[in-house]
Coordinates of C-alpha atoms and ligand atoms in Angstrom, one line a residue:
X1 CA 0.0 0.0 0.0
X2 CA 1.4 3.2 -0.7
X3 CA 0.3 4.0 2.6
X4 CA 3.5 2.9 3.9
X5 CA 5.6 4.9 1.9
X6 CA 3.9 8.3 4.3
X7 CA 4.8 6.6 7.5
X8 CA 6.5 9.3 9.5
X9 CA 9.8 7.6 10.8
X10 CA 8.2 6.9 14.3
X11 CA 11.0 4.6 15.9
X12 CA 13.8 6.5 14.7
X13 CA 14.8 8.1 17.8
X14 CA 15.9 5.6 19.9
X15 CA 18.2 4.7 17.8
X16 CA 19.8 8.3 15.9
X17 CA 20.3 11.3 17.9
X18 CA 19.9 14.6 17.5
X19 CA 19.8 15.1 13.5
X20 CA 17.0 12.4 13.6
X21 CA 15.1 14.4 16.5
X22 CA 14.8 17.4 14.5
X23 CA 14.1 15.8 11.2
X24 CA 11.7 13.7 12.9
X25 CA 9.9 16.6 14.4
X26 CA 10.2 18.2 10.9
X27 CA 7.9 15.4 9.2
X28 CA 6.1 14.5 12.6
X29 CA 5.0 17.8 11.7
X30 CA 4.4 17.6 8.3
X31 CA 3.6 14.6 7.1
X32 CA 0.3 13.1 7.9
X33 CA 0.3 10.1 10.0
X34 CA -1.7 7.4 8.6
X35 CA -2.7 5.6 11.4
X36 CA -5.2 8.4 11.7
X37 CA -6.4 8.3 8.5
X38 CA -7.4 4.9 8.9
X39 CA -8.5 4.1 12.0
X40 CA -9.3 0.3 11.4
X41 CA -5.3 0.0 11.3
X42 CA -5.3 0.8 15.1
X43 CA -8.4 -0.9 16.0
X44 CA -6.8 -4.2 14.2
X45 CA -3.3 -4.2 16.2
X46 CA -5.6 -3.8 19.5
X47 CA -8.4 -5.9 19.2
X48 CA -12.1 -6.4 17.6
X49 CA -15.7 -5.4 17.0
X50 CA -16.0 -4.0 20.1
X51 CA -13.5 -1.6 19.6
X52 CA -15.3 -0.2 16.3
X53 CA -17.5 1.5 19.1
X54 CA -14.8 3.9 20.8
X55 CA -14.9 7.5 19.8
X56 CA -12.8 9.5 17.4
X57 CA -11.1 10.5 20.8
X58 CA -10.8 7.1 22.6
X59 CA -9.1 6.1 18.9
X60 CA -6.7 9.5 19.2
X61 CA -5.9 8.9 23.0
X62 CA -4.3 5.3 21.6
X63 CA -2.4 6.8 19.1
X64 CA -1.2 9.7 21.7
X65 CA 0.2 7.2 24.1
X66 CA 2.4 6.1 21.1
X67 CA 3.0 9.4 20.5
X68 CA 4.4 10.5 23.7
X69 CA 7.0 7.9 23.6
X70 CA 8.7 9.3 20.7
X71 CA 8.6 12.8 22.7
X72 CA 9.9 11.1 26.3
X73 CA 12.8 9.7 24.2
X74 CA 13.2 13.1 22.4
X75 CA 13.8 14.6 26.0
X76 CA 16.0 11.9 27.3
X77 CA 18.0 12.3 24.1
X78 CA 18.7 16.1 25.3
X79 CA 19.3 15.0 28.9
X80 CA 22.2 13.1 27.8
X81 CA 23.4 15.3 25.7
X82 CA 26.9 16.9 27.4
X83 CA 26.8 20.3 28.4
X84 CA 24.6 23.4 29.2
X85 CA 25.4 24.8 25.5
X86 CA 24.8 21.9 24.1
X87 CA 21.5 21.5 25.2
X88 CA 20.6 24.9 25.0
X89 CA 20.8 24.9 21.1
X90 CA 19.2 22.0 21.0
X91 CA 16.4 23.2 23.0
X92 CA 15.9 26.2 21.1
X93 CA 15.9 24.0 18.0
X94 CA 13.4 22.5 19.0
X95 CA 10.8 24.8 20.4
X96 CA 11.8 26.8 16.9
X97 CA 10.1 23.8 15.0
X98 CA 7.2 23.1 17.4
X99 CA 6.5 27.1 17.1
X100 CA 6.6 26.6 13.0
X101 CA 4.0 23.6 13.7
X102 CA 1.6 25.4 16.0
X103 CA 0.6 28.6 13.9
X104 CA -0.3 27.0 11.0
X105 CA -2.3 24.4 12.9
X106 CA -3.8 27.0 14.8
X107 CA -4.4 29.0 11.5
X108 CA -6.4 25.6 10.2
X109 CA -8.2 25.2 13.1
X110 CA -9.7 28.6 12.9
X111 CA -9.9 28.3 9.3
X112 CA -12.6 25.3 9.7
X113 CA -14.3 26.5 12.5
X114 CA -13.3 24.0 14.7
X115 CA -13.4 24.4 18.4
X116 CA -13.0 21.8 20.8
X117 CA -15.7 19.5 21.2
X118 CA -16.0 15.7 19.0
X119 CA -12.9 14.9 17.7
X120 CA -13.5 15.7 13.8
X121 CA -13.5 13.6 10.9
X122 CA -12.5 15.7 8.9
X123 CA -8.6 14.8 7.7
X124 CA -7.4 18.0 7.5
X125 CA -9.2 19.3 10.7
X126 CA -7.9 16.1 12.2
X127 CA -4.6 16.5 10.8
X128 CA -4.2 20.1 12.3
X129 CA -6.0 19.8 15.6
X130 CA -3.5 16.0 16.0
X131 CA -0.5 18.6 15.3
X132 CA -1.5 21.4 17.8
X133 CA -2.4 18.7 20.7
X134 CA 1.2 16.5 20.2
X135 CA 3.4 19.7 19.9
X136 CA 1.6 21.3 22.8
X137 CA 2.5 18.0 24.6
X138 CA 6.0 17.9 23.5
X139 CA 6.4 21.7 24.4
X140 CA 5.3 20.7 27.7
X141 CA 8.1 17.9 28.3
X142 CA 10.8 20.4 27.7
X143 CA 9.6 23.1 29.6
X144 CA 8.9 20.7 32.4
X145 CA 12.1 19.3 32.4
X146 CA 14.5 22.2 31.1
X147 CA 12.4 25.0 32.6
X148 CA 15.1 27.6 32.8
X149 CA 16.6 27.0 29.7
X150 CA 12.9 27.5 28.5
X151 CA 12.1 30.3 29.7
X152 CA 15.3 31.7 28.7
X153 CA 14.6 31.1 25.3
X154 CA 11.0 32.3 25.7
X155 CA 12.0 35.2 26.7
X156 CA 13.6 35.9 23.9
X157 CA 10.3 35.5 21.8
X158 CA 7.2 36.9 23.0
X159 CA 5.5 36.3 20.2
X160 CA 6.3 32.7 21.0
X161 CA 4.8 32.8 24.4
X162 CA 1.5 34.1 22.9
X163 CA 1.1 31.4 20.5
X164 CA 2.1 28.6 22.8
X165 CA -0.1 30.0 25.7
X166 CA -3.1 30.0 23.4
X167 CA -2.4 26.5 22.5
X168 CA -2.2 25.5 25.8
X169 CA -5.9 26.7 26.6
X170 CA -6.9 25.7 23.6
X171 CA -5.5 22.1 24.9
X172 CA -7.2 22.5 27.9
X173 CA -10.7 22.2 26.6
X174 CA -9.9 19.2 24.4
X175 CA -11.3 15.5 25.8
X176 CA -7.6 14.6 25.8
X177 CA -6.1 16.8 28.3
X178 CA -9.6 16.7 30.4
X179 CA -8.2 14.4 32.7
X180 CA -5.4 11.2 33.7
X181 CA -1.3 12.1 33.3
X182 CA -2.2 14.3 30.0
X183 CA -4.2 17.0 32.4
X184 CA -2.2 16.7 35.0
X185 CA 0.9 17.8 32.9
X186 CA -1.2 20.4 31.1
X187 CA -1.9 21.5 34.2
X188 CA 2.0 21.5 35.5
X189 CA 2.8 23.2 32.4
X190 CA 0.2 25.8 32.9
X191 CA 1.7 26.6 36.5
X192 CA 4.9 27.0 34.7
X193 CA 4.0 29.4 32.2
X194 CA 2.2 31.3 34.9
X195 CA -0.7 31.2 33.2
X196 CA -2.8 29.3 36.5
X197 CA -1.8 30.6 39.8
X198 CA 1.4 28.5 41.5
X199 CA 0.1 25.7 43.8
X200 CA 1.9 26.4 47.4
X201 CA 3.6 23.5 46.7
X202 CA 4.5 23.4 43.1
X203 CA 8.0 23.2 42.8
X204 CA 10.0 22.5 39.3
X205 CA 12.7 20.0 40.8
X206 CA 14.2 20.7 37.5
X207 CA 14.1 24.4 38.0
X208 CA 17.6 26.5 39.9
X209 CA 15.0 27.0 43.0
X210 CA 13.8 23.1 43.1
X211 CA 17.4 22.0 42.7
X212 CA 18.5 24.4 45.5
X213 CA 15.5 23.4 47.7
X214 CA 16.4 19.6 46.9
X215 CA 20.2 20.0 48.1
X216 CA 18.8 22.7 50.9
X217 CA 16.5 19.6 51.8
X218 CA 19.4 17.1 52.1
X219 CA 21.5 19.2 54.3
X220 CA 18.8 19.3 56.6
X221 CA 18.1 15.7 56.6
X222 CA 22.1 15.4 57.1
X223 CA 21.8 17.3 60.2
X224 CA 18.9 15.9 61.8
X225 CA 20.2 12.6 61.2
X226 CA 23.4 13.7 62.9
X227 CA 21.6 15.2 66.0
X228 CA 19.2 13.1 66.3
X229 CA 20.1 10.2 68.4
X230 CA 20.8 12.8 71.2
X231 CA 17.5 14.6 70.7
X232 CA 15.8 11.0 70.6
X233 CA 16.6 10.3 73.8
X234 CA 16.2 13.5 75.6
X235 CA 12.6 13.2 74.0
X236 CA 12.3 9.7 75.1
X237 CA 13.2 11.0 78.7
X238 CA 10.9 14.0 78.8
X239 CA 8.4 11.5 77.6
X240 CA 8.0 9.6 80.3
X241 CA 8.6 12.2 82.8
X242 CA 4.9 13.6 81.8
X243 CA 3.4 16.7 80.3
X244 CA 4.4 19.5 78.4
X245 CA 4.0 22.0 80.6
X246 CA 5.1 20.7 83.4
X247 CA 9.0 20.7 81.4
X248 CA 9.0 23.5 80.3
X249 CA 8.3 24.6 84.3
X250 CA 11.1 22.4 85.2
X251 CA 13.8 23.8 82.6
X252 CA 12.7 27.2 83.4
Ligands
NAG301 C1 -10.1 2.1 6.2 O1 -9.7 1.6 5.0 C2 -10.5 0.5 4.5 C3 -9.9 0.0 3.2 O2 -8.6 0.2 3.2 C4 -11.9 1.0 4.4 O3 -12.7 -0.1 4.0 C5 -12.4 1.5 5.7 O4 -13.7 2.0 5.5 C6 -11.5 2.6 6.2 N1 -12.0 3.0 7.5 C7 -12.0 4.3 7.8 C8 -12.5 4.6 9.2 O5 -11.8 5.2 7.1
NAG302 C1 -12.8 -9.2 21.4 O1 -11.8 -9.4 22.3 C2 -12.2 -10.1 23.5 C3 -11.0 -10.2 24.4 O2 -10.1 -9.2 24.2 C4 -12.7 -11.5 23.0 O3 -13.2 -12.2 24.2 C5 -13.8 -11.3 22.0 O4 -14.2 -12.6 21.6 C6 -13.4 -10.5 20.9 N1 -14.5 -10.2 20.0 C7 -14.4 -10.4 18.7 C8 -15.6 -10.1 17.9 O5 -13.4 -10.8 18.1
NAG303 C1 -8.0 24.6 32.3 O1 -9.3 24.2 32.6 C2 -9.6 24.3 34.0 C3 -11.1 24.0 34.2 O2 -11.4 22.9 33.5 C4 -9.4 25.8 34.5 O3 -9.6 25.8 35.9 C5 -8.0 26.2 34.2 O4 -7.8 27.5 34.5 C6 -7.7 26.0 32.7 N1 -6.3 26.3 32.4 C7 -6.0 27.1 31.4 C8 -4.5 27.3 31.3 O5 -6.8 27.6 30.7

């Protein structure tokens, strides 16, 4: 079938490094992914009749788990890579080709009138709309993980921030991202961006202040564990001797 001839080179990543990760987002982008077209592929490698009855969405959450792979390997790819530099370029790279990918999915989107709601049938729509939701997902991966380098390179293009932050709400109305790990890393990336209000507790361990809170963290677990035999017993002590109040009386 000349089907396989348009088969976006999926697998690649594990095994090339970072020439492949571009190209690969470069035709990830492109190039339509036939799975989609033809959803009877899917519903084949997975199972039967039964499955004939999921929704556009249920169909398109499969294929986004595969997806996602691709994009955790993309990241580990840069993780490995030596050097702050190094990583840096590649970063920008990247976010460079996701921010070629959302506009003009965006654009087509609003071109067809389509706002979230059923996924569409439509191969274009769901072409553009499959675009917008994996980039949006991949964007998130590297923020999440390289958050400083990110924002470094955001803030070197607004206009980059605009788009991506109307993706991300667009995103956030979508069936995909309305619950499970997809919304709660949605959500973790909306924090980021600062488009949500910070949880109290949200903390980027990736980020200069989580790393510094982390080692800040240890210390203090290094110090308890050194005083705390001494303070164990005392406690133990003051235990048994009886109330609270009573000690405090004493030491006084
Ligand atoms: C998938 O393709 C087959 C033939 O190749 C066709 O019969 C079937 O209707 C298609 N399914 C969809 C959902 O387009
Ligand atoms: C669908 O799969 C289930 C198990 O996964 C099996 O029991 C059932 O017989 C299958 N149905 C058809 C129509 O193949
Ligand atoms: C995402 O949706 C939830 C409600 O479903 C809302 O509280 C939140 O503000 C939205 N986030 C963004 C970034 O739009």
């Amino acid at each position: 079938m000349g089907k396989e001839n348009m088969r976006c080179p999926a697998g690649v990543l594990n095994l090339y490094l970072v020439f492949f990760l571009v190209l690969h987002l470069f035709v990830a982008g492109r190039c339509e992914d036939p799975a989609k077209e033809n959803v009877s592929d899917e519903d084949l490698a997975t199972g039967n009749a039964s499955d004939q009855k999921l929704s556009g969405w249920d169909v398109y959450k499969r294929l986004f788990v595969h997806k996602r792979v691709d994009h955790k390997d993309a990241v580990s790819t840069i993780v490995a890579m030596e050097g702050y530099a190094k990583q840096y370029k590649m970063i920008n790279i990247l976010l460079e080709n996701i921010l070629k990918v959302l506009p003009d999915a965006q654009t087509s989107l609003q071109q067809a009138g389509y706002y979230p709601g059923p996924f569409p049938e439509n191969t274009d729509i769901k072409d553009a709309l499959s675009r917008l939701l994996e980039n949006v997902a991949f964007f998130g991966d590297i923020l999440l993980r390289f958050p400083d380098m990110t924002h470094d390179v955001l803030k070197k293009h607004q206009e980059w921030r605009t788009i991506l932050e109307a993706a991300v709400v667009f995103c956030n109305q979508t069936q995909l991202y309305s619950e499970g790990v997809n919304h709660e890393q949605l959500n973790l990336v909306s924090q980021e961006l600062g488009l949500i209000e910070k949880d109290p507790n949200y903390l980027n361990p990736f980020s200069k202040e989580g790393k510094m809170a982390q080692e800040q963290q240890m210390l203090q677990a290094a110090k308890s564990a050194h005083d705390k035999p001494k303070n164990k017993k005392k406690k133990d002590r003051e235990k048994r001797k009886g109330p609270r109040l009573s000690r405090s009386k004493n030491e006084l």
